[in-house]
Amino acid sequence: MSANSLPNVTENMCETCSAMTLIYWSKSMHELFGDSAYYDTIEQALYNATLSQIDLDGDAFFYFQVMGSSGAARTDWLGCPCCPVNYTRLLSNLSRYLYTQTDDSILVNLYVSSETSLTLDDTAVSLTMASSMPWAGDAQLTLGLSADAAFALKLRLPGWATGDATVEVNGTPVSATADDKGYLVLDRTWSNGDVVAVDFPMEAFRVYTPEVATNDGLVAVQRGPVVYCAEAADND
């Protein structure tokens, strides 16, 4: 790899739309293989390479995702205006990414405050999630069921978790072991009003990418799914 590969300051064709396409592709791969690592990719791309590229008013965008700049600004229109349309498609369908189901299980993929309803083996199930992520590692799920039902509730174990997760059901700690797909499995008979609380350790850690020549000697800092930006105004 040449020294000019993936330069941080100049445009390197890391498009915002490419980040969203990575999310679409990872979701399709998860549907094929069920590995939670695909949702690690989705989560990181969503927070760091998608939502961060649009301004708070929702009307200015970054087309390129440069990793370093001395004053890059978002633009209100783009010569190739693919980002606004892709934002509309992704964000309007984001609810489809949070949960998935099989014949005998419900998978929690992204910890985002939300409500959903589904049917599992003729039983109506609702899920209400209150989440502190990405700023803290805790989330709470309240189950609503039309009748008691036995199924597995599978909680994605994020790749960024820096220690063992704690899980409680109705205030009582329970043991949950990760399966070979990276999900903590709670397999039991559930009742209406059951509450599941999960807390993932979230400590800052360093990320190195020595395989990228231009990042030799550089480090990124990540906490939870968020990779942090070092602002020149805050660093001499």
Coordinates of N, CA and C in Angstrom, one line a residue, residues 54 61 87 107 130 132 144 152 156:
I54 N -24.4 14.9 8.6 CA -25.5 15.9 8.3 C -25.5 16.9 9.5
F61 N -24.7 18.9 4.2 CA -24.1 17.5 4.2 C -22.6 17.6 3.9
Y87 N -30.1 9.5 2.8 CA -30.5 9.7 4.2 C -31.9 9.5 4.4
L107 N -34.4 -11.1 18.3 CA -33.1 -10.6 18.4 C -33.1 -9.1 18.6
A130 N -35.9 1.4 26.5 CA -35.4 2.7 26.9 C -33.9 2.5 27.0
S132 N -29.8 4.2 27.0 CA -28.9 5.3 27.2 C -27.8 5.4 26.2
G144 N -44.5 -6.9 26.5 CA -45.9 -7.0 26.6 C -46.4 -8.2 25.8
A152 N -36.7 -17.4 23.0 CA -35.4 -16.9 23.4 C -35.3 -15.4 23.0
R156 N -27.8 -8.6 21.5 CA -26.5 -8.5 20.9 C -25.4 -8.0 21.9

